[in-house]
mmCIF file of C-alpha atoms in Angstrom:
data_model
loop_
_atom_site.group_PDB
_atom_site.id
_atom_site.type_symbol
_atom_site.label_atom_id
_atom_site.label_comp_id
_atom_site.label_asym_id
_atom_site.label_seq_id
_atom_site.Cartn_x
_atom_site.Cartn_y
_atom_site.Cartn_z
ATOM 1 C CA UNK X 135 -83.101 -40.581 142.581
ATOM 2 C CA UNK X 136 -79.355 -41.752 143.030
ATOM 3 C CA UNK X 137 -76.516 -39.052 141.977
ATOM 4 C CA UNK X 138 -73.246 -40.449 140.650
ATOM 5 C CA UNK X 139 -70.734 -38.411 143.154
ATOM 6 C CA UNK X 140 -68.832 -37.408 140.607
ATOM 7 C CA UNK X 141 -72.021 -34.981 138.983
ATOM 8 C CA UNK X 142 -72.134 -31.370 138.546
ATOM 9 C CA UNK X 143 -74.689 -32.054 140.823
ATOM 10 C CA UNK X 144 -73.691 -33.966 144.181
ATOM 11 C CA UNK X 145 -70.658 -31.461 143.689
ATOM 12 C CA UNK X 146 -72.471 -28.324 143.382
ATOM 13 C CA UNK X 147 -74.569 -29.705 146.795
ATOM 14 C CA UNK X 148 -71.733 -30.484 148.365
ATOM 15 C CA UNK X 149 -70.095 -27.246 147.340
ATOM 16 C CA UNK X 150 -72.903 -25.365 148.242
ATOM 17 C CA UNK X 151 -73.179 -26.648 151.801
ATOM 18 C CA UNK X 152 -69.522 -26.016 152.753
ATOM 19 C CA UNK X 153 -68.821 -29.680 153.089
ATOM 20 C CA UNK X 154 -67.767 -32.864 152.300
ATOM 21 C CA UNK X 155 -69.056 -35.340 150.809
ATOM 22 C CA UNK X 156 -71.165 -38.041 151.786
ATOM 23 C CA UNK X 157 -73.720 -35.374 153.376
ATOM 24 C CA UNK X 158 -75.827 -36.512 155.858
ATOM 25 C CA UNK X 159 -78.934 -34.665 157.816
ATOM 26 C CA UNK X 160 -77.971 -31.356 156.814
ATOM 27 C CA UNK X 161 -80.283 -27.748 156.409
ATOM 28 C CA UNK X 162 -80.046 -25.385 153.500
ATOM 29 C CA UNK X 163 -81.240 -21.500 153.681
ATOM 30 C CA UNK X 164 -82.135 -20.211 150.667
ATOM 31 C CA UNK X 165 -84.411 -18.263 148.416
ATOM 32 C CA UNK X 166 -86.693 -18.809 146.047
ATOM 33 C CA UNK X 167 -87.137 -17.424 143.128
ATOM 34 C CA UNK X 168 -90.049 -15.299 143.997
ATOM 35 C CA UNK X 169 -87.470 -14.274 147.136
ATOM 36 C CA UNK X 170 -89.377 -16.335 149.785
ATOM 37 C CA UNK X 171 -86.623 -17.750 151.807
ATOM 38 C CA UNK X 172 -86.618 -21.657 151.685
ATOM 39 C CA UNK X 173 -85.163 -24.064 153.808
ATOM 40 C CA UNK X 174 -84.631 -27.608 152.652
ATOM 41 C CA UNK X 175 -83.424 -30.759 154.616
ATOM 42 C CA UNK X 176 -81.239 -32.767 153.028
ATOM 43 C CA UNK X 177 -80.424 -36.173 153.950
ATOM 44 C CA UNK X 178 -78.139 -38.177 151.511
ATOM 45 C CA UNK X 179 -75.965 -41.587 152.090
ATOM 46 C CA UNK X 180 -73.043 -42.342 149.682
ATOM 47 C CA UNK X 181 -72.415 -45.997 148.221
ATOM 48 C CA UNK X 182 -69.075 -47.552 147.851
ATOM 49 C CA UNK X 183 -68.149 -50.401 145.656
ATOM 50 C CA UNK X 184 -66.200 -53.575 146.216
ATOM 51 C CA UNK X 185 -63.053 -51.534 146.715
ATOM 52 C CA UNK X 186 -64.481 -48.882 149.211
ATOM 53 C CA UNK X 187 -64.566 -45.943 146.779
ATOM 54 C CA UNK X 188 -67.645 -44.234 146.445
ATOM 55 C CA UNK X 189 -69.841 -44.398 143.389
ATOM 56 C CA UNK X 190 -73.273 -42.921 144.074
ATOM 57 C CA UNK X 191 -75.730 -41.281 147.127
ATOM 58 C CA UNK X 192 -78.838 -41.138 147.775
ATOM 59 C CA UNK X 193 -80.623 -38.240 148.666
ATOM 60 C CA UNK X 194 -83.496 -36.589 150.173
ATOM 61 C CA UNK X 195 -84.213 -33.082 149.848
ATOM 62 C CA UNK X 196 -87.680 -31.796 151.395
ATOM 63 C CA UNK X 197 -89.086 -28.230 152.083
ATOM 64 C CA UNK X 198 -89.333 -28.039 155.864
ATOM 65 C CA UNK X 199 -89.051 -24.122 156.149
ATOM 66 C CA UNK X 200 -92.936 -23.861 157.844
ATOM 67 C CA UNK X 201 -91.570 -26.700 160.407
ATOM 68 C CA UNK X 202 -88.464 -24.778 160.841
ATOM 69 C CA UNK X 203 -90.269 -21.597 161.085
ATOM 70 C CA UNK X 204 -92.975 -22.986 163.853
ATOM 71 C CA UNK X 205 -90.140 -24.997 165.834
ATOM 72 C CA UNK X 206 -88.017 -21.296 165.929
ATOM 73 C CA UNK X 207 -91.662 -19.783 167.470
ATOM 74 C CA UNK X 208 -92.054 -22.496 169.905
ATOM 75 C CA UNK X 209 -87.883 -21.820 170.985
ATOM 76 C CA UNK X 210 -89.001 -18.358 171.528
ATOM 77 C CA UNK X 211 -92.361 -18.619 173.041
ATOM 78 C CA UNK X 212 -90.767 -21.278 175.665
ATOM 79 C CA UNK X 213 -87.663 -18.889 176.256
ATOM 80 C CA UNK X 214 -90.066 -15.757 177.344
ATOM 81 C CA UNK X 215 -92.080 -17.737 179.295
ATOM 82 C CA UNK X 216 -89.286 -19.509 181.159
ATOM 83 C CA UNK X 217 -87.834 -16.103 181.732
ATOM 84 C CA UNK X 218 -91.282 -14.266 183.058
ATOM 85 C CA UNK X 219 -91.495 -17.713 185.151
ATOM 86 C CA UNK X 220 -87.958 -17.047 186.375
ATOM 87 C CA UNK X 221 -88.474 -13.511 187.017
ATOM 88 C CA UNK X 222 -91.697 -13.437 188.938
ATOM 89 C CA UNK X 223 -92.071 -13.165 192.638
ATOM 90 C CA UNK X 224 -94.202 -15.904 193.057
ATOM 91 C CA UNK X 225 -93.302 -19.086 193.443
ATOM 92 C CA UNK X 226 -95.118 -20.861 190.666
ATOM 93 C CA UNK X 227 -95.675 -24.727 190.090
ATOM 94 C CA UNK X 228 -97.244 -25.705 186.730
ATOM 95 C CA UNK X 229 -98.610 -29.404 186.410
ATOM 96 C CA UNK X 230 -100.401 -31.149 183.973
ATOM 97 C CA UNK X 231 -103.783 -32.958 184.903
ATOM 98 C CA UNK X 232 -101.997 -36.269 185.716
ATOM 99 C CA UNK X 233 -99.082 -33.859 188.029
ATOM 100 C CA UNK X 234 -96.505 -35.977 185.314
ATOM 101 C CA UNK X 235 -95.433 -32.675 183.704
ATOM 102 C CA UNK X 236 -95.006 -29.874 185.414
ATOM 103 C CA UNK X 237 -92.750 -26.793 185.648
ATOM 104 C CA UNK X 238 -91.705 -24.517 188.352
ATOM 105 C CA UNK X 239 -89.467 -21.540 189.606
ATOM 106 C CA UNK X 240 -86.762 -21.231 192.063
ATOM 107 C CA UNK X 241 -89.309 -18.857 194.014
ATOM 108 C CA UNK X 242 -91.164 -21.614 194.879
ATOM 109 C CA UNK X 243 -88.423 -23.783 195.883
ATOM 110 C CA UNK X 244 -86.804 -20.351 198.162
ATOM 111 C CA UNK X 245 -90.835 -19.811 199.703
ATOM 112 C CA UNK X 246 -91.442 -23.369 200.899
ATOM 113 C CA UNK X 247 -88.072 -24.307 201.318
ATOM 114 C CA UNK X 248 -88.042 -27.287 199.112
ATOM 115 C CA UNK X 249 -84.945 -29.553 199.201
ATOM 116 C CA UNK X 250 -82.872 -29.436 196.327
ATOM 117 C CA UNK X 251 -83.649 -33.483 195.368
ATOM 118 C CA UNK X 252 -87.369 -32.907 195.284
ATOM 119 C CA UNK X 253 -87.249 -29.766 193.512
ATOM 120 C CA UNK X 254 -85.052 -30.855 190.936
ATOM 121 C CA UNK X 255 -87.345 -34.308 190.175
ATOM 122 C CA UNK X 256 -89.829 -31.974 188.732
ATOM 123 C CA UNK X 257 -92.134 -34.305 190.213
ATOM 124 C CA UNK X 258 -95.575 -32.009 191.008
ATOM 125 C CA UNK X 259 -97.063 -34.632 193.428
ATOM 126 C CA UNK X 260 -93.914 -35.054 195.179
ATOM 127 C CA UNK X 261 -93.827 -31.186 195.174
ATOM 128 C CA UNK X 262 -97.270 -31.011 196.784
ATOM 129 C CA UNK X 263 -95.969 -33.824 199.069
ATOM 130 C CA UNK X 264 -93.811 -31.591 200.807
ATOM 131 C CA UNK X 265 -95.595 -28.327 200.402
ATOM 132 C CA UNK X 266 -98.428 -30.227 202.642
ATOM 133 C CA UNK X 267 -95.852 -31.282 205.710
ATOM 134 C CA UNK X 268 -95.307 -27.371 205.934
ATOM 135 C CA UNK X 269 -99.011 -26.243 206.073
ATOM 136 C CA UNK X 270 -100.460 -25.763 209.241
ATOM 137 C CA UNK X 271 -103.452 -27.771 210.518
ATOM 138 C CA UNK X 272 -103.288 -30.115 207.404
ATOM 139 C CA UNK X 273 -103.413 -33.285 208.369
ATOM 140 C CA UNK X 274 -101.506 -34.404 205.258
ATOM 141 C CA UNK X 275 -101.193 -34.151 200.927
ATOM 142 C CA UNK X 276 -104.389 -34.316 200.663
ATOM 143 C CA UNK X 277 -105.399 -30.877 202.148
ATOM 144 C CA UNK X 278 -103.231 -29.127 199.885
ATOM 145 C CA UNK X 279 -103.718 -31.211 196.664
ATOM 146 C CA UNK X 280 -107.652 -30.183 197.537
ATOM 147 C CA UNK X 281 -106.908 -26.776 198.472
ATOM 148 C CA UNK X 282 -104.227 -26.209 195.005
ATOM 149 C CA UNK X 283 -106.527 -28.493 192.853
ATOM 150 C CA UNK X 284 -108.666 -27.260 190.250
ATOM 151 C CA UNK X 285 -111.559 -29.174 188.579
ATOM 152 C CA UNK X 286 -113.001 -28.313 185.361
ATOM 153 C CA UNK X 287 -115.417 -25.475 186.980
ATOM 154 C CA UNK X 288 -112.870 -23.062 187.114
ATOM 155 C CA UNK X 289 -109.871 -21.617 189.595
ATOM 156 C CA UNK X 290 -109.226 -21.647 193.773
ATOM 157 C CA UNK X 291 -108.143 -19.288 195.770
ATOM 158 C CA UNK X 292 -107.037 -20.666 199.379
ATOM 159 C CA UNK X 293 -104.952 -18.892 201.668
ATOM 160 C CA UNK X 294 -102.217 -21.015 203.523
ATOM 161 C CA UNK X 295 -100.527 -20.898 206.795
ATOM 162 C CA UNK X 296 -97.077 -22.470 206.683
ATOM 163 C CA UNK X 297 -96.287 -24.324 210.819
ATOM 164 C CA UNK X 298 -93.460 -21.107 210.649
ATOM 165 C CA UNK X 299 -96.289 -18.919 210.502
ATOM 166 C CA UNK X 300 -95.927 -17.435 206.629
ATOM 167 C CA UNK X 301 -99.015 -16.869 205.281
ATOM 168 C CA UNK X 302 -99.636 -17.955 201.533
ATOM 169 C CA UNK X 303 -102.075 -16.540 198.791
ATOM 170 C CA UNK X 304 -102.554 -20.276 196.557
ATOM 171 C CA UNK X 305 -104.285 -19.746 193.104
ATOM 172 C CA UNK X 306 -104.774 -22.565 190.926
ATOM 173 C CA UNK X 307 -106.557 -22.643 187.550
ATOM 174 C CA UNK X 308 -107.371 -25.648 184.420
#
């Protein structure tokens, strides 16, 4: 549906928005009439003539207030559990089947003494990589990847002796 920019209408968007027109990628709160609040994405691109001067836009408007509403839940659901993972005594490493994704805390990097440039790759095999040069009487990754590994069955508890002679509760679950 193209809007002649000079329309009650693109001006009453544009008015309504605080802003300027051409509008581009832009959210609008409001209610309905029932009073359900609404918000509505709208996207619009102006076209100019010959001359340069603008003589219509395009727009789309769409109802994205249950996206908007789960995306603000998944903000605060990953800022609470970022903060309990910050704020726990443990040091915790999360990592996805294939150890691409993980997540972990600074406890983890203070306990085992981690090196800033492997810490901060984020990297869970390289992680585990280091974690195993520390244990004692592992003869390499492999120990600890089996000893912190968890198949489908269900979790592992391993106790772990570092070569400086702290010893290490290790819990892993799918």
């Amino acid at each position: 549906h193209a809007v002649p920019l000079g329309s009650n209408l693109a001006l009453l968007v544009g008015l309504r928005l605080g802003c300027a027109l051409p509008l581009r990628d832009r959210l609008l709160h409001g209610k309905k009439k029932d009073g359900a609040a609404i918000v509505v994405s709208i996207t619009s691109k102006a076209h100019y003539n010959s001359a340069g001067e603008a003589e219509w836009m395009d727009s789309v408007l769409a109802d994205v207030t249950e996206s908007k509403r789960r995306q603000d839940e998944l903000l605060w659901k990953t800022a609470l559990l970022e903060a309990q993972l910050e704020s726990s005594l443990d040091g915790i490493l999360i990592s996805g089947a294939d150890g691409a994704d993980s997540m972990t805390n600074k406890m983890l990097k203070s306990l085992w003494d981690i090196p800033s440039a492997v810490f901060e790759s984020q990297d869970a095999a390289a992680i585990f990589e280091y974690i195993a040069g520390q244990v004692k009487g592992a003869p390499g990754s492999h120990a600890v990847m089996s000893a912190l590994a968890v198949g489908s069955a269900g979790g592992a508890r391993e106790e772990l002796e570092t070569e400086a002679g702290l010893v290490l509760d290790s819990y892993a679950a799918p």
